[in-house]
mmCIF file of C-alpha atoms in Angstrom:
data_model
loop_
_atom_site.group_PDB
_atom_site.id
_atom_site.type_symbol
_atom_site.label_atom_id
_atom_site.label_comp_id
_atom_site.label_asym_id
_atom_site.label_seq_id
_atom_site.Cartn_x
_atom_site.Cartn_y
_atom_site.Cartn_z
ATOM 1 C CA MET A 1 12.011 -10.893 -8.933
ATOM 2 C CA GLU A 2 11.853 -14.090 -6.922
ATOM 3 C CA ASP A 3 8.666 -15.465 -5.477
ATOM 4 C CA HIS A 4 9.568 -15.593 -1.791
ATOM 5 C CA LYS A 5 7.188 -18.351 -0.746
ATOM 6 C CA PHE A 6 8.857 -20.896 -2.948
ATOM 7 C CA ALA A 7 12.149 -19.236 -3.688
ATOM 8 C CA ASN A 8 15.519 -20.099 -2.160
ATOM 9 C CA ASN A 9 15.297 -20.021 1.572
ATOM 10 C CA PRO A 10 16.501 -16.613 2.769
ATOM 11 C CA HIS A 11 17.187 -18.139 6.225
ATOM 12 C CA LYS A 12 19.617 -20.774 5.029
ATOM 13 C CA LYS A 13 22.080 -20.035 7.847
ATOM 14 C CA LYS A 14 19.313 -20.514 10.412
ATOM 15 C CA LYS A 15 18.451 -23.860 8.809
ATOM 16 C CA HIS A 16 22.070 -24.987 9.135
ATOM 17 C CA ASN A 17 22.024 -24.029 12.803
ATOM 18 C CA PHE A 18 18.830 -26.048 13.239
ATOM 19 C CA LYS A 19 20.549 -29.132 11.782
ATOM 20 C CA ILE A 20 23.471 -28.620 14.149
ATOM 21 C CA TYR A 21 21.061 -28.401 17.107
ATOM 22 C CA ILE A 22 19.353 -31.650 16.078
ATOM 23 C CA PHE A 23 22.717 -33.352 15.731
ATOM 24 C CA LEU A 24 23.834 -32.080 19.128
ATOM 25 C CA ILE A 25 20.612 -33.336 20.726
ATOM 26 C CA PHE A 26 21.185 -36.715 19.077
ATOM 27 C CA ILE A 27 24.786 -36.866 20.343
ATOM 28 C CA GLY A 28 23.575 -35.905 23.833
ATOM 29 C CA VAL A 29 20.877 -38.589 23.914
ATOM 30 C CA LEU A 30 23.232 -41.232 22.503
ATOM 31 C CA ALA A 31 25.980 -40.349 24.967
ATOM 32 C CA PHE A 32 23.510 -40.440 27.863
ATOM 33 C CA ILE A 33 22.199 -43.863 26.801
ATOM 34 C CA ILE A 34 25.695 -45.334 26.401
ATOM 35 C CA TYR A 35 27.072 -43.753 29.567
ATOM 36 C CA SER A 36 24.089 -44.746 31.707
ATOM 37 C CA SER A 37 24.237 -48.293 30.380
ATOM 38 C CA PHE A 38 27.973 -48.926 30.540
ATOM 39 C CA TYR A 39 28.664 -46.885 33.676
ATOM 40 C CA PRO A 40 25.378 -47.190 35.583
ATOM 41 C CA ASN A 41 26.915 -46.442 38.976
ATOM 42 C CA ASN A 42 28.539 -43.234 37.835
ATOM 43 C CA ILE A 43 25.370 -41.903 36.245
ATOM 44 C CA SER A 44 23.157 -42.616 39.240
ATOM 45 C CA ARG A 45 25.643 -40.840 41.449
ATOM 46 C CA THR A 46 25.860 -37.923 39.060
ATOM 47 C CA ILE A 47 22.105 -37.471 39.022
ATOM 48 C CA THR A 48 21.017 -38.355 42.530
ATOM 49 C CA GLY A 49 24.175 -38.328 44.580
ATOM 50 C CA ASN A 50 24.409 -41.371 46.796
ATOM 51 C CA ALA A 51 20.708 -41.347 47.538
ATOM 52 C CA VAL A 52 19.981 -44.114 45.069
ATOM 53 C CA GLN A 53 23.184 -46.045 45.603
ATOM 54 C CA ASN A 54 23.089 -46.152 49.373
ATOM 55 C CA PHE A 55 20.676 -45.231 52.073
ATOM 56 C CA ASP A 56 20.968 -43.646 55.462
ATOM 57 C CA ILE A 57 21.768 -46.286 58.051
ATOM 58 C CA LYS A 58 19.090 -44.704 60.317
ATOM 59 C CA ASP A 59 16.530 -45.889 57.793
ATOM 60 C CA GLY A 60 18.036 -49.351 57.846
ATOM 61 C CA ILE A 61 17.356 -52.504 59.759
ATOM 62 C CA LYS A 62 20.008 -55.056 60.658
ATOM 63 C CA ILE A 63 19.959 -58.203 58.591
ATOM 64 C CA ILE A 64 22.060 -61.292 59.142
ATOM 65 C CA ALA A 65 21.453 -64.255 56.898
ATOM 66 C CA GLU A 66 22.979 -67.609 56.156
ATOM 67 C CA LEU A 67 21.597 -68.992 52.927
ATOM 68 C CA THR A 68 22.378 -71.264 50.056
ATOM 69 C CA PRO A 69 23.962 -69.051 47.407
ATOM 70 C CA PRO A 70 22.336 -68.140 44.098
ATOM 71 C CA GLU A 71 23.486 -69.930 40.976
ATOM 72 C CA GLU A 72 25.107 -66.741 39.809
ATOM 73 C CA LEU A 73 25.325 -63.245 41.239
ATOM 74 C CA THR A 74 26.620 -60.070 39.635
ATOM 75 C CA ILE A 75 27.532 -57.072 41.744
ATOM 76 C CA ASN A 76 28.282 -53.786 40.089
ATOM 77 C CA SER A 77 29.238 -51.509 42.924
ATOM 78 C CA GLU A 78 32.036 -49.975 44.887
ATOM 79 C CA ILE A 79 33.368 -52.585 47.298
ATOM 80 C CA ASN A 80 35.628 -51.409 50.058
ATOM 81 C CA LYS A 81 37.468 -54.714 50.368
ATOM 82 C CA ILE A 82 37.442 -58.007 48.492
ATOM 83 C CA GLU A 83 39.079 -61.012 50.095
ATOM 84 C CA ILE A 84 39.550 -64.156 48.046
ATOM 85 C CA LYS A 85 41.185 -67.461 48.756
ATOM 86 C CA ILE A 86 41.676 -69.037 45.391
ATOM 87 C CA SER A 87 43.130 -72.030 43.664
ATOM 88 C CA ALA A 88 45.647 -71.424 40.879
ATOM 89 C CA SER A 89 44.754 -68.572 38.578
ATOM 90 C CA THR A 90 46.100 -65.529 36.782
ATOM 91 C CA LEU A 91 45.582 -62.025 38.087
ATOM 92 C CA HIS A 92 45.994 -59.000 35.850
ATOM 93 C CA ILE A 93 46.907 -55.698 37.522
ATOM 94 C CA GLY A 94 47.364 -52.922 35.011
ATOM 95 C CA ASN A 95 49.819 -54.363 32.484
ATOM 96 C CA GLN A 96 51.165 -56.910 34.938
ATOM 97 C CA ARG A 97 50.207 -60.546 34.700
ATOM 98 C CA ILE A 98 50.652 -62.440 37.941
ATOM 99 C CA GLU A 99 50.444 -66.223 38.095
ATOM 100 C CA LEU A 100 48.961 -67.212 41.429
ATOM 101 C CA PRO A 101 49.807 -70.557 42.969
ATOM 102 C CA ASP A 102 47.220 -72.784 44.616
ATOM 103 C CA LYS A 103 45.713 -71.545 47.918
ATOM 104 C CA SER A 104 46.692 -67.926 47.298
ATOM 105 C CA SER A 105 45.101 -65.110 49.222
ATOM 106 C CA VAL A 106 44.181 -61.955 47.356
ATOM 107 C CA ILE A 107 42.878 -58.753 48.927
ATOM 108 C CA ILE A 108 41.638 -55.937 46.734
ATOM 109 C CA ASN A 109 41.000 -52.586 48.401
ATOM 110 C CA ASN A 110 38.660 -49.861 47.131
ATOM 111 C CA PHE A 111 37.381 -51.885 44.220
ATOM 112 C CA LYS A 112 35.083 -50.224 41.736
ATOM 113 C CA GLY A 113 33.696 -52.401 38.997
ATOM 114 C CA GLU A 114 31.822 -55.608 38.346
ATOM 115 C CA ILE A 115 32.150 -59.031 39.911
ATOM 116 C CA THR A 116 30.169 -62.097 38.884
ATOM 117 C CA PHE A 117 30.434 -65.330 40.804
ATOM 118 C CA ASN A 118 28.732 -68.637 41.416
ATOM 119 C CA PRO A 119 29.118 -70.700 44.608
ATOM 120 C CA TYR A 120 32.542 -71.984 43.545
ATOM 121 C CA SER A 121 34.055 -69.695 40.934
ATOM 122 C CA ILE A 122 34.583 -66.079 40.086
ATOM 123 C CA LEU A 123 33.174 -65.907 36.581
ATOM 124 C CA ASN A 124 34.160 -62.318 36.003
ATOM 125 C CA LEU A 125 35.974 -59.687 38.011
ATOM 126 C CA LYS A 126 36.831 -56.513 36.216
ATOM 127 C CA GLY A 127 37.300 -53.076 37.664
ATOM 128 C CA LYS A 128 39.697 -50.634 39.218
ATOM 129 C CA ALA A 129 41.351 -50.726 42.602
ATOM 130 C CA ASN A 130 43.872 -48.679 44.541
ATOM 131 C CA GLU A 131 45.612 -51.479 46.336
ATOM 132 C CA VAL A 132 46.050 -55.226 45.905
ATOM 133 C CA PHE A 133 47.661 -57.614 48.365
ATOM 134 C CA ILE A 134 48.804 -61.031 47.200
ATOM 135 C CA ASN A 135 49.593 -63.373 50.064
ATOM 136 C CA GLY A 136 50.093 -60.333 52.275
ATOM 137 C CA LEU A 137 52.462 -58.524 49.892
ATOM 138 C CA PRO A 138 51.136 -55.159 48.714
ATOM 139 C CA ILE A 139 51.015 -54.115 45.101
ATOM 140 C CA LYS A 140 50.230 -50.427 45.178
ATOM 141 C CA ALA A 141 49.364 -48.073 42.407
ATOM 142 C CA GLN A 142 49.523 -44.281 42.349
ATOM 143 C CA SER A 143 46.080 -44.058 40.808
ATOM 144 C CA PRO A 144 43.278 -46.640 40.534
ATOM 145 C CA THR A 145 44.471 -49.373 38.204
ATOM 146 C CA THR A 146 42.580 -52.116 36.394
ATOM 147 C CA VAL A 147 42.276 -55.462 38.112
ATOM 148 C CA SER A 148 40.903 -58.625 36.559
ATOM 149 C CA PHE A 149 41.021 -62.377 36.962
ATOM 150 C CA ASP A 150 41.060 -65.070 34.340
ATOM 151 C CA GLU A 151 37.556 -66.335 33.718
ATOM 152 C CA GLY A 152 36.432 -69.162 35.992
ATOM 153 C CA THR A 153 38.757 -68.702 38.965
ATOM 154 C CA ASP A 154 37.794 -71.213 41.645
ATOM 155 C CA PHE A 155 37.728 -69.985 45.214
ATOM 156 C CA THR A 156 37.285 -71.503 48.655
ATOM 157 C CA PHE A 157 36.351 -68.196 50.279
ATOM 158 C CA LEU A 158 35.036 -64.910 48.912
ATOM 159 C CA GLY A 159 34.453 -61.937 51.184
ATOM 160 C CA LEU A 160 32.997 -58.671 49.943
ATOM 161 C CA LYS A 161 33.071 -55.901 52.527
ATOM 162 C CA GLU A 162 31.040 -52.705 52.574
ATOM 163 C CA LEU A 163 29.149 -52.978 49.355
ATOM 164 C CA TYR A 164 25.753 -51.925 48.159
ATOM 165 C CA LEU A 165 23.373 -54.303 46.447
ATOM 166 C CA ASP A 166 20.267 -52.846 44.858
ATOM 167 C CA SER A 167 18.360 -56.119 44.950
ATOM 168 C CA LEU A 168 18.830 -59.808 45.640
ATOM 169 C CA SER A 169 16.063 -62.179 44.682
ATOM 170 C CA TYR A 170 16.290 -65.951 44.326
ATOM 171 C CA ILE A 171 15.007 -69.263 45.678
ATOM 172 C CA THR A 172 16.995 -70.334 48.711
ATOM 173 C CA THR A 173 17.135 -72.267 51.959
ATOM 174 C CA GLY A 174 18.597 -71.028 55.229
ATOM 175 C CA LYS A 175 18.024 -68.532 58.020
ATOM 176 C CA ILE A 176 17.408 -64.797 58.019
ATOM 177 C CA LYS A 177 17.562 -62.728 61.205
ATOM 178 C CA LEU A 178 16.092 -59.261 61.030
ATOM 179 C CA ASP A 179 16.357 -56.419 63.526
ATOM 180 C CA ASP A 180 18.746 -58.182 65.944
ATOM 181 C CA ALA A 181 16.919 -61.500 65.675
ATOM 182 C CA LYS A 182 13.507 -59.990 66.584
ATOM 183 C CA ILE A 183 12.279 -61.502 63.357
ATOM 184 C CA ILE A 184 13.647 -64.851 62.263
ATOM 185 C CA LEU A 185 12.790 -66.455 58.960
ATOM 186 C CA ASN A 186 13.663 -69.938 57.829
ATOM 187 C CA PRO A 187 13.071 -70.105 54.093
ATOM 188 C CA SER A 188 13.124 -73.585 52.635
ATOM 189 C CA GLN A 189 13.381 -73.563 48.882
ATOM 190 C CA GLU A 190 11.469 -70.288 48.965
ATOM 191 C CA LYS A 191 11.969 -67.110 47.064
ATOM 192 C CA ILE A 192 13.461 -64.265 49.059
ATOM 193 C CA GLU A 193 13.652 -60.648 47.967
ATOM 194 C CA ILE A 194 16.054 -58.259 49.614
ATOM 195 C CA ASP A 195 16.195 -54.768 48.200
ATOM 196 C CA LYS A 196 18.809 -52.160 48.976
ATOM 197 C CA PHE A 197 21.289 -54.148 51.008
ATOM 198 C CA GLN A 198 24.345 -52.458 52.416
ATOM 199 C CA GLY A 199 27.000 -54.439 54.234
ATOM 200 C CA ASN A 200 29.162 -57.521 53.850
ATOM 201 C CA ILE A 201 28.744 -60.727 51.883
ATOM 202 C CA GLU A 202 30.720 -63.923 52.404
ATOM 203 C CA VAL A 203 30.609 -67.028 50.261
ATOM 204 C CA ARG A 204 32.142 -70.197 51.615
ATOM 205 C CA ARG A 205 31.417 -73.892 51.142
ATOM 206 C CA ASN A 206 28.082 -73.447 49.458
ATOM 207 C CA THR A 207 26.939 -70.861 52.019
ATOM 208 C CA LEU A 208 26.225 -67.220 51.460
ATOM 209 C CA LYS A 209 26.327 -64.983 54.516
ATOM 210 C CA LEU A 210 24.861 -61.527 54.553
ATOM 211 C CA ASN A 211 25.684 -59.129 57.334
ATOM 212 C CA GLY A 212 24.469 -55.590 56.996
ATOM 213 C CA TYR A 213 21.470 -53.366 56.718
ATOM 214 C CA THR A 214 18.449 -53.246 54.509
ATOM 215 C CA LYS A 215 15.790 -50.549 54.286
ATOM 216 C CA LYS A 216 13.066 -50.747 56.955
ATOM 217 C CA SER A 217 10.422 -50.363 54.309
ATOM 218 C CA ASN A 218 11.778 -53.574 52.829
ATOM 219 C CA ILE A 219 10.699 -55.803 55.760
ATOM 220 C CA PRO A 220 7.202 -56.709 54.523
ATOM 221 C CA LYS A 221 8.757 -57.782 51.237
ATOM 222 C CA ILE A 222 11.281 -60.064 52.951
ATOM 223 C CA VAL A 223 8.776 -61.458 55.452
ATOM 224 C CA GLY A 224 6.300 -61.950 52.621
ATOM 225 C CA MET B 1 4.527 -39.389 -6.585
ATOM 226 C CA GLN B 2 0.863 -39.903 -7.596
ATOM 227 C CA LYS B 3 0.272 -40.054 -11.306
ATOM 228 C CA GLU B 4 -3.163 -39.935 -12.883
ATOM 229 C CA GLU B 5 -4.260 -39.211 -16.418
ATOM 230 C CA GLY B 6 -2.624 -35.840 -17.168
ATOM 231 C CA LYS B 7 -2.101 -35.179 -13.485
ATOM 232 C CA LEU B 8 0.895 -35.564 -11.209
ATOM 233 C CA LYS B 9 1.060 -34.828 -7.497
ATOM 234 C CA THR B 10 4.234 -34.988 -5.443
ATOM 235 C CA ARG B 11 5.820 -33.859 -2.195
ATOM 236 C CA ASN B 12 9.354 -33.361 -0.937
ATOM 237 C CA THR B 13 11.293 -36.602 -1.104
ATOM 238 C CA ARG B 14 12.057 -38.452 2.120
ATOM 239 C CA LYS B 15 15.660 -38.728 0.940
ATOM 240 C CA ILE B 16 16.339 -35.296 2.453
ATOM 241 C CA TYR B 17 15.765 -36.812 5.897
ATOM 242 C CA LEU B 18 18.380 -39.519 5.366
ATOM 243 C CA PHE B 19 20.625 -37.956 8.000
ATOM 244 C CA ILE B 20 17.796 -38.004 10.567
ATOM 245 C CA TYR B 21 16.839 -41.582 9.642
ATOM 246 C CA LEU B 22 20.475 -42.558 10.134
ATOM 247 C CA MET B 23 20.418 -41.065 13.646
ATOM 248 C CA ILE B 24 17.176 -42.949 14.389
ATOM 249 C CA ILE B 25 18.710 -46.227 13.185
ATOM 250 C CA ILE B 26 21.827 -45.683 15.310
ATOM 251 C CA LEU B 27 19.725 -44.939 18.410
ATOM 252 C CA ALA B 28 17.454 -47.939 17.788
ATOM 253 C CA ALA B 29 20.485 -50.190 17.229
ATOM 254 C CA VAL B 30 22.167 -49.031 20.444
ATOM 255 C CA LEU B 31 18.946 -49.496 22.446
ATOM 256 C CA SER B 32 18.432 -52.964 20.917
ATOM 257 C CA TYR B 33 22.026 -53.951 21.688
ATOM 258 C CA ILE B 34 21.633 -52.855 25.308
ATOM 259 C CA LYS B 35 18.371 -54.802 25.578
ATOM 260 C CA TYR B 36 19.847 -57.868 23.844
ATOM 261 C CA THR B 37 22.937 -57.956 26.079
ATOM 262 C CA ASP B 38 20.828 -57.359 29.207
ATOM 263 C CA ARG B 39 22.802 -54.288 30.220
ATOM 264 C CA PRO B 40 21.220 -51.882 32.693
ATOM 265 C CA LEU B 41 19.548 -48.879 31.125
ATOM 266 C CA ASN B 42 18.537 -45.714 32.896
ATOM 267 C CA PRO B 43 14.776 -45.208 32.298
ATOM 268 C CA ILE B 44 15.328 -41.484 31.605
ATOM 269 C CA ALA B 45 17.843 -42.408 28.891
ATOM 270 C CA LEU B 46 15.409 -44.931 27.447
ATOM 271 C CA TYR B 47 12.550 -42.392 27.368
ATOM 272 C CA LEU B 48 14.850 -39.772 25.830
ATOM 273 C CA GLY B 49 15.925 -42.215 23.126
ATOM 274 C CA ILE B 50 12.386 -43.324 22.304
ATOM 275 C CA GLY B 51 11.185 -39.703 22.473
ATOM 276 C CA PHE B 52 13.877 -38.583 20.051
ATOM 277 C CA ILE B 53 12.939 -41.373 17.612
ATOM 278 C CA ILE B 54 9.193 -40.630 17.759
ATOM 279 C CA ILE B 55 9.565 -36.833 17.569
ATOM 280 C CA SER B 56 12.023 -37.128 14.667
ATOM 281 C CA LEU B 57 9.714 -39.409 12.691
ATOM 282 C CA ILE B 58 6.642 -37.248 13.306
ATOM 283 C CA SER B 59 8.374 -33.942 12.608
ATOM 284 C CA THR B 60 9.929 -35.180 9.347
ATOM 285 C CA GLU B 61 6.504 -36.339 8.155
ATOM 286 C CA ILE B 62 4.902 -33.028 9.184
ATOM 287 C CA HIS B 63 7.681 -31.112 7.427
ATOM 288 C CA ARG B 64 7.147 -33.231 4.334
ATOM 289 C CA LEU B 65 3.409 -32.581 4.362
ATOM 290 C CA THR B 66 3.909 -28.816 4.370
ATOM 291 C CA HIS B 67 4.947 -28.717 0.700
ATOM 292 C CA SER B 68 3.204 -30.325 -2.242
ATOM 293 C CA TYR B 69 3.424 -29.775 -5.968
ATOM 294 C CA GLU B 70 0.844 -30.667 -8.550
ATOM 295 C CA ILE B 71 0.767 -30.626 -12.322
ATOM 296 C CA ASN B 72 -2.659 -30.738 -13.922
ATOM 297 C CA LYS B 73 -3.897 -30.085 -17.442
ATOM 298 C CA ASN B 74 -3.695 -26.306 -17.172
ATOM 299 C CA SER B 75 -1.283 -25.346 -14.473
ATOM 300 C CA LEU B 76 1.407 -26.083 -11.971
ATOM 301 C CA ILE B 77 0.173 -25.752 -8.380
ATOM 302 C CA LEU B 78 2.466 -25.193 -5.422
ATOM 303 C CA ASN B 79 1.004 -25.638 -1.951
ATOM 304 C CA SER B 80 2.738 -24.756 1.279
ATOM 305 C CA GLY B 81 1.638 -24.856 4.894
ATOM 306 C CA LEU B 82 -0.320 -27.292 6.952
ATOM 307 C CA ILE B 83 -2.811 -25.203 8.905
ATOM 308 C CA TYR B 84 -2.433 -21.922 7.027
ATOM 309 C CA ILE B 85 -2.219 -22.978 3.424
ATOM 310 C CA ASN B 86 -0.659 -20.900 0.696
ATOM 311 C CA SER B 87 -1.546 -22.231 -2.739
ATOM 312 C CA LYS B 88 0.055 -20.760 -5.835
ATOM 313 C CA ARG B 89 -1.214 -21.630 -9.285
ATOM 314 C CA ILE B 90 1.036 -20.983 -12.257
ATOM 315 C CA GLU B 91 -0.715 -21.229 -15.584
ATOM 316 C CA PHE B 92 1.287 -23.022 -18.252
ATOM 317 C CA SER B 93 1.128 -19.863 -20.349
ATOM 318 C CA ALA B 94 3.155 -18.057 -17.670
ATOM 319 C CA ILE B 95 5.973 -20.581 -17.650
ATOM 320 C CA SER B 96 8.827 -19.584 -19.879
ATOM 321 C CA ASP B 97 11.565 -21.920 -18.782
ATOM 322 C CA PHE B 98 12.720 -24.327 -16.070
ATOM 323 C CA GLU B 99 15.996 -25.540 -14.657
ATOM 324 C CA VAL B 100 17.026 -28.560 -12.608
ATOM 325 C CA ILE B 101 19.585 -27.842 -9.920
ATOM 326 C CA GLN B 102 21.359 -30.741 -8.234
ATOM 327 C CA ASN B 103 24.391 -30.841 -5.974
ATOM 328 C CA PRO B 104 26.576 -33.992 -5.977
ATOM 329 C CA TRP B 105 24.709 -35.501 -3.028
ATOM 330 C CA GLN B 106 21.361 -34.902 -4.735
ATOM 331 C CA ARG B 107 22.720 -36.448 -7.950
ATOM 332 C CA ILE B 108 23.739 -39.615 -6.110
ATOM 333 C CA LEU B 109 20.317 -39.926 -4.478
ATOM 334 C CA ILE B 110 18.425 -38.825 -7.601
ATOM 335 C CA TYR B 111 16.556 -35.821 -6.278
ATOM 336 C CA GLY B 112 16.913 -32.102 -6.739
ATOM 337 C CA ASN B 113 15.400 -28.645 -7.029
ATOM 338 C CA ILE B 114 13.539 -27.273 -10.012
ATOM 339 C CA GLU B 115 13.576 -23.576 -10.776
ATOM 340 C CA VAL B 116 10.530 -22.512 -12.786
ATOM 341 C CA HIS B 117 10.904 -19.198 -14.603
ATOM 342 C CA MET B 118 7.859 -17.072 -15.330
ATOM 343 C CA TYR B 119 8.155 -14.645 -18.221
ATOM 344 C CA SER B 120 11.799 -13.918 -17.407
ATOM 345 C CA ARG B 121 14.753 -15.444 -15.548
ATOM 346 C CA GLU B 122 14.328 -12.914 -12.739
ATOM 347 C CA SER B 123 10.798 -14.002 -11.882
ATOM 348 C CA LYS B 124 10.994 -17.563 -10.650
ATOM 349 C CA VAL B 125 9.748 -20.106 -8.117
ATOM 350 C CA MET B 126 11.676 -22.998 -6.656
ATOM 351 C CA LEU B 127 10.316 -26.504 -6.257
ATOM 352 C CA ARG B 128 12.575 -27.989 -3.657
ATOM 353 C CA ASN B 129 13.780 -31.521 -3.049
ATOM 354 C CA LEU B 130 11.752 -33.412 -5.613
ATOM 355 C CA ASN B 131 12.377 -37.065 -6.269
ATOM 356 C CA LYS B 132 13.393 -37.776 -9.896
ATOM 357 C CA PRO B 133 13.298 -34.091 -10.983
ATOM 358 C CA PHE B 134 13.881 -34.935 -14.644
ATOM 359 C CA PHE B 135 10.812 -37.139 -14.688
ATOM 360 C CA PHE B 136 8.821 -34.234 -13.191
ATOM 361 C CA ILE B 137 10.208 -31.857 -15.821
ATOM 362 C CA ASP B 138 9.362 -34.308 -18.644
ATOM 363 C CA PHE B 139 5.825 -34.646 -17.369
ATOM 364 C CA LEU B 140 5.442 -30.872 -17.054
ATOM 365 C CA GLU B 141 6.814 -30.362 -20.543
ATOM 366 C CA LYS B 142 4.476 -32.963 -22.051
ATOM 367 C CA ASN B 143 1.487 -31.365 -20.339
ATOM 368 C CA ILE B 144 2.475 -27.910 -21.508
ATOM 369 C CA GLU B 145 2.814 -29.190 -25.064
ATOM 370 C CA ALA B 146 -0.425 -31.153 -24.919
ATOM 371 C CA HIS B 147 -2.585 -28.528 -23.267
ATOM 372 C CA GLY B 148 -1.140 -25.357 -24.616
ATOM 373 C CA GLY B 149 1.559 -23.267 -23.115
ATOM 374 C CA ARG B 150 3.935 -20.664 -24.373
ATOM 375 C CA LYS B 151 5.677 -21.498 -27.591
ATOM 376 C CA ARG B 152 9.349 -21.981 -26.945
#
């Protein structure tokens, strides 16, 4: 006769199931961490829809700004249109490698990915796009295809249309017009903080132009 | 394993939680990598990761505390439970035989189960997941010989 308290576990199958549950929980947590970190846009949309990514334009206030650009800016968002006038570089579209001559114009439509730039160069552009125009000639793909530039592509103009920026905060000089110029700010080597910006950004000759909307509740933060 | 003069107290080895510790290390490494490379991290994911690590560590320790085994001068004592405690004392005179059972994994990590037979092979208790089971058996045998048990 076995002593049941200390004998072989009669619920061995249950114990195995318990281990499987723990492992599944671990896989779930790990997958969530990796997915939310490497695809942050997708996860926020999955959980909250577009509520976190964008905001209703009715809640927004017009913002137009002309500022000195930040030393480096990374945007990880869907961008409806990217326009770039670049000096010689190499563009990768899917498996294609395209050598671009000096003063080339590149337009990328429906871009989804990450772009990092400083006032003069695109440090990193990696993502997917449906359509790319090089000097006006279209390069279309059936499905979104990967687009990337060689690191450190110099540009003379960079236009990002219809994008969402969760926050922009840096020390700058320039002019900010809020609510159709009802509020005008002239920061001079002062820190500005703009949260939840939706609109267009242009970078040209050491100037960064913002044209879009920011949340109304964000005004006191910008005004300071 | 606590060893005093003629007395030995032990619990389940932590080696049985190696799989859980491995999961904790993987999670901690991934979280550290994300932090080190300045990647964005969803706060819910962060809390889930930290929660999993803390709960795993606490529950393994609680599970470990629920079983303890003690050899003293007269008997082998098996305790189970944390709030409701079940303590079983087996006098040396009742012990007729014991067996060490190890699977390959337990052999590699040097732990195993000990089956203690009382009077016959049918009546037995199992001491599960003990570190260095042969050392435990040697100690038990020496105590039985020194303090009087069944003649075998």
